[in-house]
Short mmCIF file of C-alpha atoms in Angstrom, two decimals:
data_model
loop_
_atom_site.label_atom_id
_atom_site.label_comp_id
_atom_site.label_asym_id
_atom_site.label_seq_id
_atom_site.Cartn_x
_atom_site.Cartn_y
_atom_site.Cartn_z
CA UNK D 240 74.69 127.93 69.04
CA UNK D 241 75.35 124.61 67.52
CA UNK D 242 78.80 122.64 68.12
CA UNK D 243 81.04 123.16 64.97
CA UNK D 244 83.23 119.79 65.95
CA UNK D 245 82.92 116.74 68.17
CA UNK D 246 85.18 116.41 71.57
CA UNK D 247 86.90 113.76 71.80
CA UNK D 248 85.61 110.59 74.23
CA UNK D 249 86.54 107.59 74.83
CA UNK D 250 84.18 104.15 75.66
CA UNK D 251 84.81 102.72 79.49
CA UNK D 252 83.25 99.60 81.17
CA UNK D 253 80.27 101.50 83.04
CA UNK D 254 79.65 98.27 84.97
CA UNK D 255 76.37 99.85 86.61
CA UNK D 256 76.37 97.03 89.12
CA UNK D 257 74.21 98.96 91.65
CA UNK D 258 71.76 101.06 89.55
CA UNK D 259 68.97 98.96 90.46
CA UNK D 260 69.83 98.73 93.69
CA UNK D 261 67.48 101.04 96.01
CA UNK D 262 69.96 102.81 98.92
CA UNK D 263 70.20 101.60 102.25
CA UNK D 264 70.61 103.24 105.48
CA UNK D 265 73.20 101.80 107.48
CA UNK D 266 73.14 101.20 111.22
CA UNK D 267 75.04 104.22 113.32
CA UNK D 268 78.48 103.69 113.85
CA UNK D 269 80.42 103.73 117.06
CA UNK D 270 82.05 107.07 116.20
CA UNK D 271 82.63 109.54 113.21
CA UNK D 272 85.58 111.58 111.91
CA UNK D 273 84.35 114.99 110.06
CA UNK D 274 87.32 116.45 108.62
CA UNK D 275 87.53 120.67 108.50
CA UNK D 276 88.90 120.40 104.85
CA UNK D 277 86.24 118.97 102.93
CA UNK D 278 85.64 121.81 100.38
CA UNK D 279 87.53 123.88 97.57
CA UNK D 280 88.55 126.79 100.01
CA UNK D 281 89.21 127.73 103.70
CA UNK D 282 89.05 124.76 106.37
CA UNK D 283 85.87 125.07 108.37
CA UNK D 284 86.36 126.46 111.94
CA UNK D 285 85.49 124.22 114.79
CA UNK D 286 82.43 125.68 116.94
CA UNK D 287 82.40 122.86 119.51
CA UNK D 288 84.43 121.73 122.00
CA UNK D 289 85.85 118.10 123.30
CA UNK D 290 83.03 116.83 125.84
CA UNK D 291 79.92 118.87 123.82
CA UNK D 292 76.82 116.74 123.50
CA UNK D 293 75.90 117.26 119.81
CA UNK D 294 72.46 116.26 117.72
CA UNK D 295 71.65 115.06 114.51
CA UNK D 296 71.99 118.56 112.65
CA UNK D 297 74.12 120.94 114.74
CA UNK D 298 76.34 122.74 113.11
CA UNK D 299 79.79 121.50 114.80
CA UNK D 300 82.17 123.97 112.41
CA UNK D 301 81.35 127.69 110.71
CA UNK D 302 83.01 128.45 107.03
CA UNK D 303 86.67 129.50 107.62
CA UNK D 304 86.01 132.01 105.42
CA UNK D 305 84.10 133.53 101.97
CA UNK D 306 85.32 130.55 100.02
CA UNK D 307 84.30 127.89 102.83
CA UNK D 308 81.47 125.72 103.62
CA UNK D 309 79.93 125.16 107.69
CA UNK D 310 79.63 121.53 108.36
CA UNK D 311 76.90 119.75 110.28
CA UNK D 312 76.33 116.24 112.43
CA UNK D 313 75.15 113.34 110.98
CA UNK D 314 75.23 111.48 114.50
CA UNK D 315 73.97 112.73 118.09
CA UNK D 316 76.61 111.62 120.48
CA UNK D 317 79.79 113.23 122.03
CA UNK D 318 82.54 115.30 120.61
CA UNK D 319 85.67 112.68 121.83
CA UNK D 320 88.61 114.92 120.37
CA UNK D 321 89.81 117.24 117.84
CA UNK D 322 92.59 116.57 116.40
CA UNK D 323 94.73 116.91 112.99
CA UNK D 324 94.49 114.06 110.21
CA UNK D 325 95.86 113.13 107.29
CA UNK D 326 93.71 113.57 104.10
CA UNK D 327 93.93 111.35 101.20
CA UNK D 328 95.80 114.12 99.00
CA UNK D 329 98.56 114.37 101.32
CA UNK D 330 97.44 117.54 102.91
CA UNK D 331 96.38 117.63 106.87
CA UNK D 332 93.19 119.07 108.37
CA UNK D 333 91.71 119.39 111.38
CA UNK D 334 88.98 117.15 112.56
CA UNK D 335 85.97 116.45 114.41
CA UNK D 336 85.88 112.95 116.44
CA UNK D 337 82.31 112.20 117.56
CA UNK D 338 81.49 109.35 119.61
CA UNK D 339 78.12 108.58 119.41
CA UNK D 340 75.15 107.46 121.11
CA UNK D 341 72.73 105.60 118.79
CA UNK D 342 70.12 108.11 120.54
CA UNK D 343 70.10 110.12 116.76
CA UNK D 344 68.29 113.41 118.52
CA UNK D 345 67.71 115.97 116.45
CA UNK D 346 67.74 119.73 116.61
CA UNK D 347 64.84 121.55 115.71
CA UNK D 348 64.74 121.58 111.49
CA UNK D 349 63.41 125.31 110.44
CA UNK D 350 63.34 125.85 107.14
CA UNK D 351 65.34 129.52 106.19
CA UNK D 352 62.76 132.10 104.90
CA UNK D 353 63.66 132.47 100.91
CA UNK D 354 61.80 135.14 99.65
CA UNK D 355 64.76 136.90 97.23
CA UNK D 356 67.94 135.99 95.65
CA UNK D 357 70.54 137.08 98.07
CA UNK D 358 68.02 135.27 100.52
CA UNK D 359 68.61 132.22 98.00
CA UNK D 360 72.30 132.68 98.39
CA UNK D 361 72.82 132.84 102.10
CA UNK D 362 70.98 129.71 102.32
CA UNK D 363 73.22 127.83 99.88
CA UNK D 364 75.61 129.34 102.01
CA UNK D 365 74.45 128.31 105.37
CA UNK D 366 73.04 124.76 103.68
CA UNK D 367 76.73 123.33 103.82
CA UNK D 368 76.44 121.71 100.26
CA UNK D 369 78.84 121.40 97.96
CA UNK D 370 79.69 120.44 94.59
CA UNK D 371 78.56 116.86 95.10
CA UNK D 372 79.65 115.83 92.18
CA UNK D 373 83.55 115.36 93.21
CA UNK D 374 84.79 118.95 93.03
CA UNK D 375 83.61 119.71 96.64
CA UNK D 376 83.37 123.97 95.00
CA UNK D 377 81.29 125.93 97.74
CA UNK D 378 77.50 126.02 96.05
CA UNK D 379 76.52 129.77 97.22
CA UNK D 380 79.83 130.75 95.49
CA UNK D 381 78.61 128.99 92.22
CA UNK D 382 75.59 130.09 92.52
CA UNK D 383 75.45 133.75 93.42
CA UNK D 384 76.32 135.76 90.31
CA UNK D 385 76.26 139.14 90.37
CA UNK D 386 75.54 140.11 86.83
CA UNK D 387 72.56 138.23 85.51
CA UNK D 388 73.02 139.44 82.26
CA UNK D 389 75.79 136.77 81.74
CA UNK D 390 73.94 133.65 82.18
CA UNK D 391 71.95 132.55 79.59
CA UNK D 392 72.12 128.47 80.72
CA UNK D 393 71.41 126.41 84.02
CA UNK D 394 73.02 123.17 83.23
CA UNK D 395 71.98 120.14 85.61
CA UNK D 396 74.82 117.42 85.49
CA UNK D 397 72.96 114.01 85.53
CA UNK D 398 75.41 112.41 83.87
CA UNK D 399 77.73 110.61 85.91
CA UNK D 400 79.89 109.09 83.34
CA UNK D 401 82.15 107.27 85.28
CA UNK D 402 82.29 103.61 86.20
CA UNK D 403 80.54 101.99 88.42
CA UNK D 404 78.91 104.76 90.38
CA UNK D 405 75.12 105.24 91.08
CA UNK D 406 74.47 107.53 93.67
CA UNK D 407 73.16 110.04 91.24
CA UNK D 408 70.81 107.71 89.49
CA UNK D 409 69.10 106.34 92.66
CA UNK D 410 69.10 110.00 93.94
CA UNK D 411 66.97 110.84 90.67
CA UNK D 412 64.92 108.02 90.82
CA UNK D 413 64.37 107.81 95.10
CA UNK D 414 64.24 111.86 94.79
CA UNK D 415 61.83 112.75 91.84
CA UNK D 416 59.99 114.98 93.51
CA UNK D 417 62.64 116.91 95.12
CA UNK D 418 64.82 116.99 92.35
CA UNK D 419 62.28 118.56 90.24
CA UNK D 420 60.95 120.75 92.86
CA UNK D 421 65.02 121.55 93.15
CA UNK D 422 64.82 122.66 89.53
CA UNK D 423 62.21 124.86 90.15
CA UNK D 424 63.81 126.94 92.67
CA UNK D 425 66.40 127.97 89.58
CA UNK D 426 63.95 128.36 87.49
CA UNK D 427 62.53 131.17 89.79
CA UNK D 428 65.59 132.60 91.20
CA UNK D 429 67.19 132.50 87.87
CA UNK D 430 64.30 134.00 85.78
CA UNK D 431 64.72 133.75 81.52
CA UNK D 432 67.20 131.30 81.76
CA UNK D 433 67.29 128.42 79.81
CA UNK D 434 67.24 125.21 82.39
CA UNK D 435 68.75 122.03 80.90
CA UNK D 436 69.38 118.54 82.54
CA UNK D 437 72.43 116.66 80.70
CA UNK D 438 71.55 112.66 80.86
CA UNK D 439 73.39 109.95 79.53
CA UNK D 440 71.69 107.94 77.46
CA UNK D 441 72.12 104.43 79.38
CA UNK D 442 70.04 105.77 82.24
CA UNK D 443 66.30 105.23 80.56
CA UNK D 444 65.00 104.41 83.10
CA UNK D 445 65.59 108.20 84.78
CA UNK D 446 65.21 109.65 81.60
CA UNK D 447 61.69 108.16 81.17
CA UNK D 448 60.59 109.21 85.20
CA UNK D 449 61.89 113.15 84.49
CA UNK D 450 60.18 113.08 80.67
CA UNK D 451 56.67 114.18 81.69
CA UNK D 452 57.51 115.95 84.63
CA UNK D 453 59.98 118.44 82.37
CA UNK D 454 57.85 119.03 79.59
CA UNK D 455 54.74 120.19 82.37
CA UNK D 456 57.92 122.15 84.12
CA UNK D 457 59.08 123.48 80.50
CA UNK D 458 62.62 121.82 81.25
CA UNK D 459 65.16 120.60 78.58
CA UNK D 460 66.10 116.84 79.10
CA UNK D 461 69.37 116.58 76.42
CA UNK D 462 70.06 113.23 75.98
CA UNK D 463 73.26 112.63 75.44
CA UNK D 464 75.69 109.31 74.54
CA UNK D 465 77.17 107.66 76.93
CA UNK D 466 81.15 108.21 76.37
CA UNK D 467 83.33 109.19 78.97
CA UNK D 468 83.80 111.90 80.32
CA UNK D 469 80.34 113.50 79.11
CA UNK D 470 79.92 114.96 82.41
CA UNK D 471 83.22 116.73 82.32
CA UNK D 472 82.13 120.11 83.63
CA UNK D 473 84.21 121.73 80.36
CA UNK D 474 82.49 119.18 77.90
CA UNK D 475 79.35 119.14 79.62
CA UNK D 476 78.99 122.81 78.72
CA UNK D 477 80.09 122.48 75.02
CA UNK D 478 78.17 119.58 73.94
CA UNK D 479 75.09 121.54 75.52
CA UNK D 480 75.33 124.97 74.48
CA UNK D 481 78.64 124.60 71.67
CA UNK D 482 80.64 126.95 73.70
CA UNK D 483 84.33 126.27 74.55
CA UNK D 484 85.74 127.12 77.83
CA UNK D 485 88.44 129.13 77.46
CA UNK D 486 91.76 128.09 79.63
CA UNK D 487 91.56 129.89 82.99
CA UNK D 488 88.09 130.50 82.60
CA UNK D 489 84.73 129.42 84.07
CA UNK D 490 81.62 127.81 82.57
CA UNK D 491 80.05 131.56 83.87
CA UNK D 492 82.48 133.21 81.32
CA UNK D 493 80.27 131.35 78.53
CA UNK D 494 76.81 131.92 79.82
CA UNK D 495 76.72 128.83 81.91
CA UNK D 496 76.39 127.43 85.63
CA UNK D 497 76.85 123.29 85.93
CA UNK D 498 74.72 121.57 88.67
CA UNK D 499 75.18 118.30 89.99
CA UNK D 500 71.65 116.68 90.13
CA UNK D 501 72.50 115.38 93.88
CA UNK D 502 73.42 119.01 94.93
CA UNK D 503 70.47 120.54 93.95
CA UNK D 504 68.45 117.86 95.96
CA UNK D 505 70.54 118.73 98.88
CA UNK D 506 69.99 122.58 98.82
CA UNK D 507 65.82 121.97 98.04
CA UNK D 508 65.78 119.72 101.36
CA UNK D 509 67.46 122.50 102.57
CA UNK D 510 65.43 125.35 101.81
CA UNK D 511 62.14 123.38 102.02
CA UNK D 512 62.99 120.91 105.39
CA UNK D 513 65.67 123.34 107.05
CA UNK D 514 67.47 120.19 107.23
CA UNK D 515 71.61 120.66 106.37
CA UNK D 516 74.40 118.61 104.56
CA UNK D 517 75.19 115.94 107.17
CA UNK D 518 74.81 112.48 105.19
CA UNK D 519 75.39 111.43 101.89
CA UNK D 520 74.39 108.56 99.51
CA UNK D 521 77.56 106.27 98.23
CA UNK D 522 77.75 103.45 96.10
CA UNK D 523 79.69 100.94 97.38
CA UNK D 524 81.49 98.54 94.88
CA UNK D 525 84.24 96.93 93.35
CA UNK D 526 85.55 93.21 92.89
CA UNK D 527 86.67 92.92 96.49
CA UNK D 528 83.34 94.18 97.61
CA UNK D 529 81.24 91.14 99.16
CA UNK D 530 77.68 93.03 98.52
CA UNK D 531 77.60 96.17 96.14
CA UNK D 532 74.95 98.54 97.11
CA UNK D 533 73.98 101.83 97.56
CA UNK D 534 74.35 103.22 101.13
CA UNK D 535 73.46 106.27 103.19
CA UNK D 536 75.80 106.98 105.58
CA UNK D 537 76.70 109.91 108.07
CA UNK D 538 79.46 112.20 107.05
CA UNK D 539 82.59 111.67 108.74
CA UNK D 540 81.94 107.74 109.31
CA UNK D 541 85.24 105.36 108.00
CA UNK D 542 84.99 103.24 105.06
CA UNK D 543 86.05 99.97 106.93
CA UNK D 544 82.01 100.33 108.94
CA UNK D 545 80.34 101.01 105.36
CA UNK D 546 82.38 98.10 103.91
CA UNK D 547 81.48 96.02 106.76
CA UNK D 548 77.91 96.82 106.05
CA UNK D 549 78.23 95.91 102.82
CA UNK D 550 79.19 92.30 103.88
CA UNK D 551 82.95 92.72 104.06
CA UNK D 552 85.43 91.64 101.71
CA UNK D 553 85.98 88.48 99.26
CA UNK D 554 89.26 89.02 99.21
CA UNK D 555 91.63 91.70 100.49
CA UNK D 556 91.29 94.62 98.74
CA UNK D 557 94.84 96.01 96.94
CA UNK D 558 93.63 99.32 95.70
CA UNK D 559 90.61 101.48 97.24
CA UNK D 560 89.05 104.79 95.81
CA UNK D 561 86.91 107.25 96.70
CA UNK D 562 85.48 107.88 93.63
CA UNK D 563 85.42 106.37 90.38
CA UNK D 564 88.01 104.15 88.50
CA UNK D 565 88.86 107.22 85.97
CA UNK D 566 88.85 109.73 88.48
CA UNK D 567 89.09 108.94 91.40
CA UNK D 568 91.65 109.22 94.39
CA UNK D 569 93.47 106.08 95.88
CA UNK D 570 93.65 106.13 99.81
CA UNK D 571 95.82 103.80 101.98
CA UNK D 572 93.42 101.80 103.37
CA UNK D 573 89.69 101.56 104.95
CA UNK D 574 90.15 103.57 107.90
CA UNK D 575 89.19 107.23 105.91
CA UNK D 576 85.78 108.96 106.31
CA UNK D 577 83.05 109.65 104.06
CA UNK D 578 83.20 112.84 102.71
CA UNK D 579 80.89 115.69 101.70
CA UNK D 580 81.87 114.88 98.08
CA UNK D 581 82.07 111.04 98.51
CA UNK D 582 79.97 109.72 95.53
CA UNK D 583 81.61 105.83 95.63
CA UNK D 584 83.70 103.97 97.29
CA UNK D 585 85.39 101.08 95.29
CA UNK D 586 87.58 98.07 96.81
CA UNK D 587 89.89 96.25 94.17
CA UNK D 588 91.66 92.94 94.45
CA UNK D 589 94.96 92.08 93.26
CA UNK D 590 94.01 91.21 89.90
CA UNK D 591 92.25 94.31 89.24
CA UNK D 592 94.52 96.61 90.76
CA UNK D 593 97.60 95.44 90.05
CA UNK D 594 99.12 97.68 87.28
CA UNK D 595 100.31 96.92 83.96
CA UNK D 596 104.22 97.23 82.99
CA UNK D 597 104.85 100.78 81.55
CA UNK D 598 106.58 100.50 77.90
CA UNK D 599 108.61 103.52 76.06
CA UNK D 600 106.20 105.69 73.59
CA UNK D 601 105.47 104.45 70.46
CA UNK D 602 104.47 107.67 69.17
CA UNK D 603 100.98 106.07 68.25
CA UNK D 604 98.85 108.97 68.78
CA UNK D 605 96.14 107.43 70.22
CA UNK D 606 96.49 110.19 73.50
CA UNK D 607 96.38 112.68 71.37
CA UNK D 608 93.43 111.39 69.26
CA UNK D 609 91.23 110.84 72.28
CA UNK D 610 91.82 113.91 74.46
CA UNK D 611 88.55 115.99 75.24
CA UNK D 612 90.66 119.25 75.34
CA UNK D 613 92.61 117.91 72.18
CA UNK D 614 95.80 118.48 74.15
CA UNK D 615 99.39 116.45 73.34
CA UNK D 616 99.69 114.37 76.36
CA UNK D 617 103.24 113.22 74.51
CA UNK D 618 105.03 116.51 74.30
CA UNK D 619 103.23 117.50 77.95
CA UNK D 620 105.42 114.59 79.05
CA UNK D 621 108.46 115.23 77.63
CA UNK D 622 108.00 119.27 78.54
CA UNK D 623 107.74 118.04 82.27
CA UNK D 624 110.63 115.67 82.16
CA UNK D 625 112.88 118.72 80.98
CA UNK D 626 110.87 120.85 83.76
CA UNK D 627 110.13 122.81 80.52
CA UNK D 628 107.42 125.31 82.47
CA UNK D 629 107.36 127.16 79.14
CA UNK D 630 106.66 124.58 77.19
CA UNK D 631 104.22 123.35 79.87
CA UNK D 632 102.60 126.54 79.27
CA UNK D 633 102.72 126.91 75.32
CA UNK D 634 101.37 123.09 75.29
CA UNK D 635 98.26 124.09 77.35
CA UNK D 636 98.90 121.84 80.33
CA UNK D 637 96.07 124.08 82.42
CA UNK D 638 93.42 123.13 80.47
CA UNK D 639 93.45 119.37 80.91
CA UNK D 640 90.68 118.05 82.95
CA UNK D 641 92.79 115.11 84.44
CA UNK D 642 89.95 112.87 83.31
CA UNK D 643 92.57 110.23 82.29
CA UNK D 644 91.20 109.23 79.01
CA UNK D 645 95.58 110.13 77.87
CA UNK D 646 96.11 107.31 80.15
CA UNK D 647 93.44 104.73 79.40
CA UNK D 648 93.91 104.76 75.81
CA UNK D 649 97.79 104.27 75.89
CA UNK D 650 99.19 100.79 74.86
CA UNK D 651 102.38 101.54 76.24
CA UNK D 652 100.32 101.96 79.84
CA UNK D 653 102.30 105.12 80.39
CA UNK D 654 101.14 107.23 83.53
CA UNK D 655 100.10 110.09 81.30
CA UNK D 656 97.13 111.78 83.55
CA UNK D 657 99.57 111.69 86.60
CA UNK D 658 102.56 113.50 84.36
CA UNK D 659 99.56 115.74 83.58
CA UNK D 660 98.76 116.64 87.37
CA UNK D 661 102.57 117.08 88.28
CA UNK D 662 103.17 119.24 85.43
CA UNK D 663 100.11 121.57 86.48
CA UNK D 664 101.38 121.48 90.07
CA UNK D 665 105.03 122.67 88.49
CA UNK D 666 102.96 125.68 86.79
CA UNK D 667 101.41 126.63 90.14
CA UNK D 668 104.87 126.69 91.98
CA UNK D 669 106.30 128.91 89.65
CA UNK D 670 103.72 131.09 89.44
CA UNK D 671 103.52 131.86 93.19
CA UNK D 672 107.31 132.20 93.34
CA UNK D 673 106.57 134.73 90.55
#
């Protein structure tokens, strides 16, 4: 099915700083912090106790629940406490101190024995991936679909459209092999169905590596431009298949699954090592950032020891994200953990993150004109200054994809993706008071 119309995008500084550079492995820290919450869904369950001896690879936490994902040690060491923390969204959690010993024992990798589907399922389930792509969505629930009938595409994100990160590209260029051989688990536990990587097309390099190997693995490499936000689950889909998303709905309600290249790695060293989720590849930038790189770290270790590893700070940072500089979420300071879906970490100075006065509307359009979802971030606004929920609701607030283009675009520098989030929060209140 071919698109009848073009989405809406917008052009953003990718500033690729670290695409070239080949990820490190940084020295052990003293101790780690593994928060419970680190998923869509139920908090993980603690299954040690304070004073346990744990290894590299021992599950410390089963899933809390269906929607849940178990959680494993990136360090060998001692569990110190557990106690509740604060997470970056306001929210607390539970959590896992370790204090470790630089021994980095192991337990005993053995790969799970994946002969059928719902053999392929309970490993994505006991795997502890994620969506490692930012949304942090248990894989096994993604993944195990009951009615094959419905599916006609596997889409494999390899977009990563937002500024400054890498992680993805290094994992496709340091991971070939297991990326591809990643792809080929789908393409046997998800027989018939069309498999199709989505690639920006800034990354030749990856695009010219996965070339051969997908044409002798009858793969689809779509090459697409490289706007923002073209790996926007929602547009993802459409500019692939030409299929809208309806609001409410899933990317499975149009014949489609969305991979994130990095998860699929994950689950195939999974499957094929035994070995679990405990560490994660993050690119490490920003202009308050002394040395950008790539870094593999253990889960659950602070941003101040990457940083440090990174050769500290030129300056001191005013703004840091986990994440990206469209989407991502600003913490307080340094002393936060890595988490499962950590894909960058980015320090600002004052310069860069001071913001920009906010004006009155001038009713330029320009929101409007850019939005992916083709949504009126103006009225949106003035609906949730009036707490207008059904206006909220007849202006399609639920569908936005708080990619923040609204806000980017706007001369006036009005907060237009945050009025967005609020308003979508206002929509969820009432309906549970309903």
């Amino acid at each position: 099915m071919l698109s009848i119309f073009k989405l809406n995008s917008i052009k953003i500084p990718h500033k690729k700083h670290t695409a070239d550079s080949h990820s490190q492995r940084m020295p052990i820290p003293k101790s780690v912090t593994i928060p419970m919450s680190m998923h869509i869904g139920a908090p993980a369950v603690p299954a040690v106790n304070v004073g346990d001896e744990v290894k590299v690879g021992q599950l410390i936490a089963n899933a809390g629940g269906a929607v849940s994902s178990p959680i494993y040690s990136g360090v060998s060491g001692k569990v110190k406490k557990i106690d509740e923390m604060l997470l970056s969204n306001g929210s607390k959690s539970p959590a896992i101190v370790i204090e470790c010993d630089m021994k980095q024992e192991t337990v005993e990798f053995i790969p799970p024995v994946v002969e059928t589907f719902e053999d392929f399922i309970k490993a994505a389930s006991l795997s502890g991936v994620v969506g490692l792509g930012g949304a942090g969505f248990p894989l096994h629930i993604k993944l195990g679909i009951k009615d094959m009938s419905k599916l006609d595409y596997v889409i494999i994100n390899c977009a990563e459209c937002e500024g400054y990160i890498t992680s993805d590209t290094r994992t496709m260029l340091e991971k070939t092999d297991e990326f591809m051989d990643g792809i080929a688990l789908i393409q046997r536990f998800y027989p018939n169905k069309k498999v199709i990587i989505g690639i920006e097309d800034n990354k030749k390099q990856c695009i010219d590596k996965l070339k051969p190997l997908c044409k002798a693995q009858n793969v689809e490499i779509k090459v697409l431009p490289s706007v923002y936000p073209t790996g926007g689950e929602k547009v993802l889909v459409y500019n692939i298949t030409g299929r809208m998303i309806p609001e409410g709905k899933l990317p499975l309600d149009v014949g489609a699954i969305v991979i994130n290249c990095t998860t699929l790695t994950c689950l195939q060293n999974y499957i094929r090592n035994g070995i679990p989720l405990y560490e994660k590849t993050v690119t490490v930038d920003g202009s308050a950032v002394n040395e950008p790189k790539n870094v593999i770290v253990p889960i659950g270790t602070m941003v101040s020891d990457v940083i440090e590893f990174c050769g500290g700070y030129k300056e001191e940072p005013k703004k840091i994200l986990y994440g990206g500089t469209m989407m991502g979420i600003s913490v307080p300071n340094d002393s936060v953990p890595i988490l499962k879906n950590t894909n960058a970490i980015l320090a600002f100075g004052k310069k860069e993150a001071t913001l920009p006065k906010t004006t009155e509307c001038i009713n330029c359009g320009r929101c409007v004109q850019h939005c992916p979802m083709k949504l009126m971030p103006t009225m949106i606004n003035i609906a949730y200054e009036h707490k207008d929920t059904q206006k909220l609701a007849k202006h399609k607030v639920n569908i936005c994809m708080e990619c923040g283009c609204c806000s980017f675009v706007c001369p006036a520098n009005r907060p237009l993706v945050q009025t967005n989030k609020l308003a979508k929060a206002l929509l969820r209140q009432q309906a549970v008071k309903k």
